[in-house]
Short mmCIF file of C-alpha atoms and ligand atoms in Angstrom, two decimals:
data_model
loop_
_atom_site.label_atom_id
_atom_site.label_comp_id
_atom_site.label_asym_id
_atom_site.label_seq_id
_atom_site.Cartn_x
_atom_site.Cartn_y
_atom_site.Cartn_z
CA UNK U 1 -18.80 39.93 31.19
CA UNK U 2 -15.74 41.42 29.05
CA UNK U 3 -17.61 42.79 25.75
CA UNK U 4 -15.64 44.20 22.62
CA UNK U 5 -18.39 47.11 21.65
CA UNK U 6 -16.73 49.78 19.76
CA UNK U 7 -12.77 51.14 20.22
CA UNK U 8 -14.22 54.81 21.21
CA UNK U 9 -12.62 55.20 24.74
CA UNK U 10 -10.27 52.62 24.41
CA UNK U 11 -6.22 54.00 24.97
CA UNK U 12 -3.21 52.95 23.75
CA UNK U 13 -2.96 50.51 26.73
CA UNK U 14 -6.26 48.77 25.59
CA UNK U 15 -5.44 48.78 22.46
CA UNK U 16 -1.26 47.64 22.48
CA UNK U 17 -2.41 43.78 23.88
CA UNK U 18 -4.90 43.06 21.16
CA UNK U 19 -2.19 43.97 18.24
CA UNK U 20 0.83 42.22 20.38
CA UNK U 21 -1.00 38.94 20.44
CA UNK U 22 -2.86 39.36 17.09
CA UNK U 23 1.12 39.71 15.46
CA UNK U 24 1.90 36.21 17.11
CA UNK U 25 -1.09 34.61 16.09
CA UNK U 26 -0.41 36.27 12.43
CA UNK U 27 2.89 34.31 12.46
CA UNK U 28 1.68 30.78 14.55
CA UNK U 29 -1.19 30.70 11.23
CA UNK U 30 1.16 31.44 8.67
CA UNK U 31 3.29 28.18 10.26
CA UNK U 32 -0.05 26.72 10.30
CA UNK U 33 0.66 26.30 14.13
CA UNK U 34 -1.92 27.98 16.17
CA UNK U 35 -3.26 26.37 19.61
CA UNK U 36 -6.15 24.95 18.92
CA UNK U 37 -6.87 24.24 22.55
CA UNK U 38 -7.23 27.60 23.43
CA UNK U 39 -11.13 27.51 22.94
CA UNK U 40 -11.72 24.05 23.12
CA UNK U 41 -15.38 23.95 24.79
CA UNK U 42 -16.16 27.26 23.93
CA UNK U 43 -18.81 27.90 21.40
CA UNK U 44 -19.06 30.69 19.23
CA UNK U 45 -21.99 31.78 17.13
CA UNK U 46 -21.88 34.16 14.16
CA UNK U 47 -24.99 36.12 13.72
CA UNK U 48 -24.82 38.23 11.02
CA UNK U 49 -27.82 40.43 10.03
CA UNK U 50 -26.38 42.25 7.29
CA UNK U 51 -24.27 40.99 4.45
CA UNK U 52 -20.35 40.03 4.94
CA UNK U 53 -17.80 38.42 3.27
CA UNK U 54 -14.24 38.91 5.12
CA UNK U 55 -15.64 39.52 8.94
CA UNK U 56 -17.74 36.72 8.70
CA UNK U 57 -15.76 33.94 7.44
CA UNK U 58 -12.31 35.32 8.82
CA UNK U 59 -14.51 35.28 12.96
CA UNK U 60 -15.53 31.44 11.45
CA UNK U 61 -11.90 30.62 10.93
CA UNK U 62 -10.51 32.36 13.94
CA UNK U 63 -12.96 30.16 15.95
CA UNK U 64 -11.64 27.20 14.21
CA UNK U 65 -8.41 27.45 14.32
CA UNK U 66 -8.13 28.06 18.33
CA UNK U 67 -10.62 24.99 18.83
CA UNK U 68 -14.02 26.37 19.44
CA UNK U 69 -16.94 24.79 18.66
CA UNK U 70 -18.93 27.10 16.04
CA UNK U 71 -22.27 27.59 14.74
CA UNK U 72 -23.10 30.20 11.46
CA UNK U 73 -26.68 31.56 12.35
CA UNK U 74 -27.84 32.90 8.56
CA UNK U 75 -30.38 35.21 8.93
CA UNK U 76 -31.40 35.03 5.88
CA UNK U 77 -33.09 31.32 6.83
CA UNK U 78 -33.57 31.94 10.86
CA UNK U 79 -36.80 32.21 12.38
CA UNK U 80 -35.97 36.06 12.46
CA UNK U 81 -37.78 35.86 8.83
CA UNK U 82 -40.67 34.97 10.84
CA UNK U 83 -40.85 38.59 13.03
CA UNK U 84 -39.13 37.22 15.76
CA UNK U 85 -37.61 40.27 17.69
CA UNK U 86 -33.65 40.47 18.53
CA UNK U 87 -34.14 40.26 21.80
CA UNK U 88 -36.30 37.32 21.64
CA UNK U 89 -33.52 36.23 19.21
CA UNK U 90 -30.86 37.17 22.15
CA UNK U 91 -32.69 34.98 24.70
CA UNK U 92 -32.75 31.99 22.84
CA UNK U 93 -29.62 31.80 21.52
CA UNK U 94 -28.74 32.53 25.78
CA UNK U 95 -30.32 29.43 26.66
CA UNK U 96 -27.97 27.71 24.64
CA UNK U 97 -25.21 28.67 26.83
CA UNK U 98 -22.66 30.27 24.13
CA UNK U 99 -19.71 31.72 25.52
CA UNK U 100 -19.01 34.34 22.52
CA UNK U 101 -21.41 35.86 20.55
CA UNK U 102 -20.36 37.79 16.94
CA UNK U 103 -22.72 40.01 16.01
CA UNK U 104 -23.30 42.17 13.27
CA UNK U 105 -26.28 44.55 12.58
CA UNK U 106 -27.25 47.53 10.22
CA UNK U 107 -28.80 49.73 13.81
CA UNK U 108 -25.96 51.08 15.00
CA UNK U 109 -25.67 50.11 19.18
CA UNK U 110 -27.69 46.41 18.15
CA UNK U 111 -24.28 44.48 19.84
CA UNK U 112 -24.59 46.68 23.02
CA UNK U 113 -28.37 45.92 23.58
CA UNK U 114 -27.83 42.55 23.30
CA UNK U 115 -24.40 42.87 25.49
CA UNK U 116 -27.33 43.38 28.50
CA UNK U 117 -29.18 40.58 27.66
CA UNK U 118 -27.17 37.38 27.40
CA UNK U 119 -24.25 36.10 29.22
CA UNK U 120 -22.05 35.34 26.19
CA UNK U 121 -19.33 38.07 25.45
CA UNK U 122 -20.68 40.01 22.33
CA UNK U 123 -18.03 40.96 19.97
CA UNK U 124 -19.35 43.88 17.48
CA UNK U 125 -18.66 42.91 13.89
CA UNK U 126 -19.84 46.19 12.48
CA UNK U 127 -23.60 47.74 13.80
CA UNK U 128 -24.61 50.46 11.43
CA UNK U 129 -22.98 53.60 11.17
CA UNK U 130 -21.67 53.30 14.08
CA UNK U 131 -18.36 50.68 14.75
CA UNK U 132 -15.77 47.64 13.36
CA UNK U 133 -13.46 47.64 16.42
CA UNK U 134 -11.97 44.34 14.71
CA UNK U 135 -11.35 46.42 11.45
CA UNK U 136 -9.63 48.85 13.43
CA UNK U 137 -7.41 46.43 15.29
CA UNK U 138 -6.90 44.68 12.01
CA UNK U 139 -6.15 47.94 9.92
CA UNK U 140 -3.59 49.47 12.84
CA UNK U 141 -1.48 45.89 12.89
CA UNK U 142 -1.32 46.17 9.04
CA UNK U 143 0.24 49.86 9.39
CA UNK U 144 2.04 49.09 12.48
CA UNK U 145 4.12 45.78 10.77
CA UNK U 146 4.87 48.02 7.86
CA UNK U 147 6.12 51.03 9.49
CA UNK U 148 7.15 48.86 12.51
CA UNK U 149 4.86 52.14 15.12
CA UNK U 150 1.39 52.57 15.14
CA UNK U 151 1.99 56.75 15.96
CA UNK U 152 3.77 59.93 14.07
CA UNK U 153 2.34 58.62 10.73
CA UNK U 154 -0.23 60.52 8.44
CA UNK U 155 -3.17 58.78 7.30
CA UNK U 156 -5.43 59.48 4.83
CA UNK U 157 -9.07 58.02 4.77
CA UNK U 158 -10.96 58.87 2.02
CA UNK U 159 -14.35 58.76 0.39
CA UNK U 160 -17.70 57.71 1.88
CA UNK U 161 -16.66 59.04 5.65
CA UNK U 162 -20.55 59.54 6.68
CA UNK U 163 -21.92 56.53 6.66
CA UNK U 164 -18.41 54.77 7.53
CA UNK U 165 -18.54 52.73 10.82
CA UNK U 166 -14.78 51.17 9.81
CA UNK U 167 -13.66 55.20 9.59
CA UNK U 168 -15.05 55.67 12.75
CA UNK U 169 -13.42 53.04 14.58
CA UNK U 170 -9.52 53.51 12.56
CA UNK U 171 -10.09 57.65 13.67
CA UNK U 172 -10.62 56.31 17.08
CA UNK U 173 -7.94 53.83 17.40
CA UNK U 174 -5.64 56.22 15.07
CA UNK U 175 -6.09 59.05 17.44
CA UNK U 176 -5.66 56.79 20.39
CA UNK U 177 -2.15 56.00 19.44
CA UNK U 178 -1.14 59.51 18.57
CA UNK U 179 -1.37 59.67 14.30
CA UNK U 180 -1.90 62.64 12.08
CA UNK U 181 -5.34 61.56 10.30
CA UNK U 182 -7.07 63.49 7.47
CA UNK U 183 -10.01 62.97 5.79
CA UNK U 184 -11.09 63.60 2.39
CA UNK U 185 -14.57 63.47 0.45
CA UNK U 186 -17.51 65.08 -0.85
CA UNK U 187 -19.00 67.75 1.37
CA UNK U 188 -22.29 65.52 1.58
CA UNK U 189 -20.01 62.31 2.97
CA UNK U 190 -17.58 64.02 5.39
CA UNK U 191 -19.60 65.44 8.75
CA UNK U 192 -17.68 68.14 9.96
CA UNK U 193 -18.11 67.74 13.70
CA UNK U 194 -15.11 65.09 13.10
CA UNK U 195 -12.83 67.83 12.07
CA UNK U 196 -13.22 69.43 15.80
CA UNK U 197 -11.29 66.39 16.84
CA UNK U 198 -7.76 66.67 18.13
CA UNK U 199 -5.52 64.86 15.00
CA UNK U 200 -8.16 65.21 12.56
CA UNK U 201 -8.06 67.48 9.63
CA UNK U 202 -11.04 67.62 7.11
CA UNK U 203 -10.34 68.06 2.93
CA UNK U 204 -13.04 68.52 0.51
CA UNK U 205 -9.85 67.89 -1.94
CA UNK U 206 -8.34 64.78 -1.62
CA UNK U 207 -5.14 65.76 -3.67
CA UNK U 208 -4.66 67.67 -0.21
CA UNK U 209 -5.46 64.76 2.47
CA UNK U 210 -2.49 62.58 0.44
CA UNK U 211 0.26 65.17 0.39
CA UNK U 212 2.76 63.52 1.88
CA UNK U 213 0.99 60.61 3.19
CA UNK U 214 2.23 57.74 4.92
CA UNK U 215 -1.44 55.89 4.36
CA UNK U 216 -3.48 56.18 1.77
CA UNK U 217 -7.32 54.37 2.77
CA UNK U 218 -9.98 54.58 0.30
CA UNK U 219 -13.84 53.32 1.68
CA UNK U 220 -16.51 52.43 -0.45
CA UNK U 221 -19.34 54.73 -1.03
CA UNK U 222 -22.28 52.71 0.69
CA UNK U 223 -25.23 53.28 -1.45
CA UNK U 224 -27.01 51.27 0.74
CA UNK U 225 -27.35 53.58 3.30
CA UNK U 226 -28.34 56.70 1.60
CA UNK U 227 -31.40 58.14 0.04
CA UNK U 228 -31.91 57.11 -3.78
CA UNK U 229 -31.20 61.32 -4.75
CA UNK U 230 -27.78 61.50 -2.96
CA UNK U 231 -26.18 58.59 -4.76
CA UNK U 232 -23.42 60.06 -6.41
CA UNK U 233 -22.51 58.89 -10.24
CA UNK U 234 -19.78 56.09 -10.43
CA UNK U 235 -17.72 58.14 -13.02
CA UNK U 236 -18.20 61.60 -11.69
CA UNK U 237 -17.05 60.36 -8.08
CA UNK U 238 -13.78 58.49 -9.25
CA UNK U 239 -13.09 61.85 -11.40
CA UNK U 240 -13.27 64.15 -7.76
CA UNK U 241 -12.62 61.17 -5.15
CA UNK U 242 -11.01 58.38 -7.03
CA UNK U 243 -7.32 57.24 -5.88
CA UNK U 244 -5.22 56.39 -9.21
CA UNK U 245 -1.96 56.68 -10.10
CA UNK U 246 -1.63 60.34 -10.65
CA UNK U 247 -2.73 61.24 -6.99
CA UNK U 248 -1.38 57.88 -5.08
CA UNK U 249 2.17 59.71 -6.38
CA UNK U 250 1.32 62.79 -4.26
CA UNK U 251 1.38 60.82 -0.86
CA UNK U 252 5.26 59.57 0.68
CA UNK U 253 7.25 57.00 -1.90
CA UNK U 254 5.89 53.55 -0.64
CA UNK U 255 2.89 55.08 0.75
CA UNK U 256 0.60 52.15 1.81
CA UNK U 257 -2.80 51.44 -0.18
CA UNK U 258 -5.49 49.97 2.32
CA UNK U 259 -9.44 49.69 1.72
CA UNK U 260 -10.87 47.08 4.20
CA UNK U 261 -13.25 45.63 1.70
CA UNK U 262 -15.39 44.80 -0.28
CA UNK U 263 -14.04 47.12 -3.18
CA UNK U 264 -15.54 48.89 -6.00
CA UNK U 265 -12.66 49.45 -8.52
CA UNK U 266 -12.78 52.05 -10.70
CA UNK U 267 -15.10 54.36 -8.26
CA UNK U 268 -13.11 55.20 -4.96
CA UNK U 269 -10.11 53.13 -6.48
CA UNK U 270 -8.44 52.29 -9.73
CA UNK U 271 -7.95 48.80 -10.51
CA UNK U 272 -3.95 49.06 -10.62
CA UNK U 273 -3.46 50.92 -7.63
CA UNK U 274 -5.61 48.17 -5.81
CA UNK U 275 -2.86 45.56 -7.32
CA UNK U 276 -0.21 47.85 -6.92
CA UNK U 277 3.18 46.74 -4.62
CA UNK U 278 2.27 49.18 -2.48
CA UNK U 279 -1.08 47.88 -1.85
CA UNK U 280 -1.56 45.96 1.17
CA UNK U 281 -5.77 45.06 1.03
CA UNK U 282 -4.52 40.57 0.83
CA UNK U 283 -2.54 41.60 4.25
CA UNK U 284 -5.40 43.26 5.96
CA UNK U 285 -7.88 40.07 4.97
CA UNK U 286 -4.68 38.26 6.55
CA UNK U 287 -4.47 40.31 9.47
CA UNK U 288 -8.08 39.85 10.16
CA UNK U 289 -8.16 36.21 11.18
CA UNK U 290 -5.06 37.38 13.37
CA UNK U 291 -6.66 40.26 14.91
CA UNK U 292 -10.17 37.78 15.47
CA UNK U 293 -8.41 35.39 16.78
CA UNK U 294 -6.26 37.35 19.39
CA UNK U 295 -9.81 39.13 20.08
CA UNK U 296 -11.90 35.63 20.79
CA UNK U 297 -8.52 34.60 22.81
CA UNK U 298 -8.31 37.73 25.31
CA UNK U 299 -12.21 38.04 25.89
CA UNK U 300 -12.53 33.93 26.70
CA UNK U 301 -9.38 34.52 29.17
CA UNK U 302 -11.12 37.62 30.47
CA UNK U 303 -14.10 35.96 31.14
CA UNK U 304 -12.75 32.52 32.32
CA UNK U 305 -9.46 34.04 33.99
CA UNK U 306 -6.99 30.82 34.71
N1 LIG Q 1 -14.38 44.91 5.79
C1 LIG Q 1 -15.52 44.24 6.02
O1 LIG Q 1 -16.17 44.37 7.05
O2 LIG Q 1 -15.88 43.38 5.01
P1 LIG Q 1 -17.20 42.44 4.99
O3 LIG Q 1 -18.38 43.38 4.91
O4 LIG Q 1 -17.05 41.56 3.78
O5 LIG Q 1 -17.21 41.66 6.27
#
């Protein structure tokens, strides 16, 4: 069964089909003319342990829009409230023959265990610390309609880096198509083993990281996975980390301003440069029912091959 687990060891082969049909189901939505027969008697279920606003709803309405029949499971009021395990949780939702199963969990490999145990294709909506492949694929075919290439560009991804499972699948999918990536943030938030990577450069000063920048990606610092005594302070972090005006001028005129969401303006990013013209965080939500669709799409043909 075709699975979509994480973009690590995926090449620029993999990766070129998701982004080509993603970019003509970006323009079929806009014309509000997508094929909604594409899943028709598929199901899809959303499981979502952890919080989401964008993956969740944008997987919901990629569903939708191609036909599928789809079913929200909230955690929050499942019987996993009542200690049932996720395997047990696996196995049941197996016996209900779904063909695609969304999953997204705070242990990082959660989507691959359950990968083994049901016969739906598991898409990984973010598991831990670990992976977004769909934030990847929706971040690259943001950059790659602006710049009209996905390679030769320098991008730099700032702030929370550790505990970043969207930085670890853009440096993946980045380096897979040949980019120039640095990395900037606080010592405690940026592991160095990444800068041993081929097209990776580490920078304790961010100034440096958006010299001259094609990309400018700021990530949220994700209090929720660190210890109470590491948290940095809001105003001390925007001082050292923050992108504002001053330091968005240092990176290439037009330089584009992603985050993937959800935002915290005024730490890792000042309120006008999120609502700048050169920001492009409304395309990226765009691009992500584009990318979830054309994900859905080539998994169901994978699986069910005409
Ligand atoms: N970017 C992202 O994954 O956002 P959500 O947590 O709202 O899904």
């Amino acid at each position: 069964t075709p699975h979509l687990l994480g973009i690590e060891g995926m090449t620029e082969k993999d990766i070129t089909p998701f982004l080509d049909l993603a970019e003509s189901y970006a323009l079929l939505s806009r014309s509000r003319n997508a094929p909604r027969d594409v899943l028709q008697g598929r199901t899809v279920i959303n499981l979502f342990f952890e919080d989401s606003t964008r993956t969740r709803t944008s997987f919901e309405l990629a569903a939708k829009r191609l036909g599928a029949d789809v079913v929200n499971m909230t955690v929050a009021t499942s019987s996993v409230n009542k200690g049932e395990t996720l395997l047990d949780t696996a196995s049941t939702l197996n016996a209900m023959h779904c063909d695609l199963l969304v999953v997204r969990h705070a242990q990082s490999g959660a989507p691959a265990l359950l990968s083994q145990k049901v016969e739906a294709s598991v898409v990984n909506a973010g598991d831990g610390m670990h992976e977004h492949p769909t934030q990847a694929l929706l971040d690259g075919l943001t950059i790659r309609r602006h710049f009209g290439r996905l390679s030769g560009l320098k991008i730099a991804i700032c702030g929370d880096i550790a505990h970043s499972r969207v930085a670890r699948s853009d440096i993946h999918l980045l380096r897979a198509m040949g980019n120039d990536i640095h990395l900037a943030g606080p010592p405690t938030l940026l592991p160095g083993a990444l800068g041993t990577l081929d097209g990776v450069t580490l920078h304790h000063d961010i100034d440096e990281a958006l010299k001259d920048a094609d990309v400018a990606m700021c990530l949220r610092v994700q209090r929720e996975r660190m210890g109470s005594g590491l948290v940095p302070s809001a105003r001390e972090y925007f001082s050292l980390f923050g992108l504002d005006r001053r330091r968005l001028a240092l990176a290439k005129p037009g330089a584009l301003v992603m985050h993937p969401g959800p935002m915290n303006r005024g730490v890792e990013i000042a309120s006008d440069v999120a609502d700048s013209p050169q920001s492009v965080i409304s395309e990226q939500v765009e691009m992500g029912v584009a990318v979830r669709m054309a994900v859905l799409d080539r998994l169901s043909r994978m699986k069910n091959p005409a």
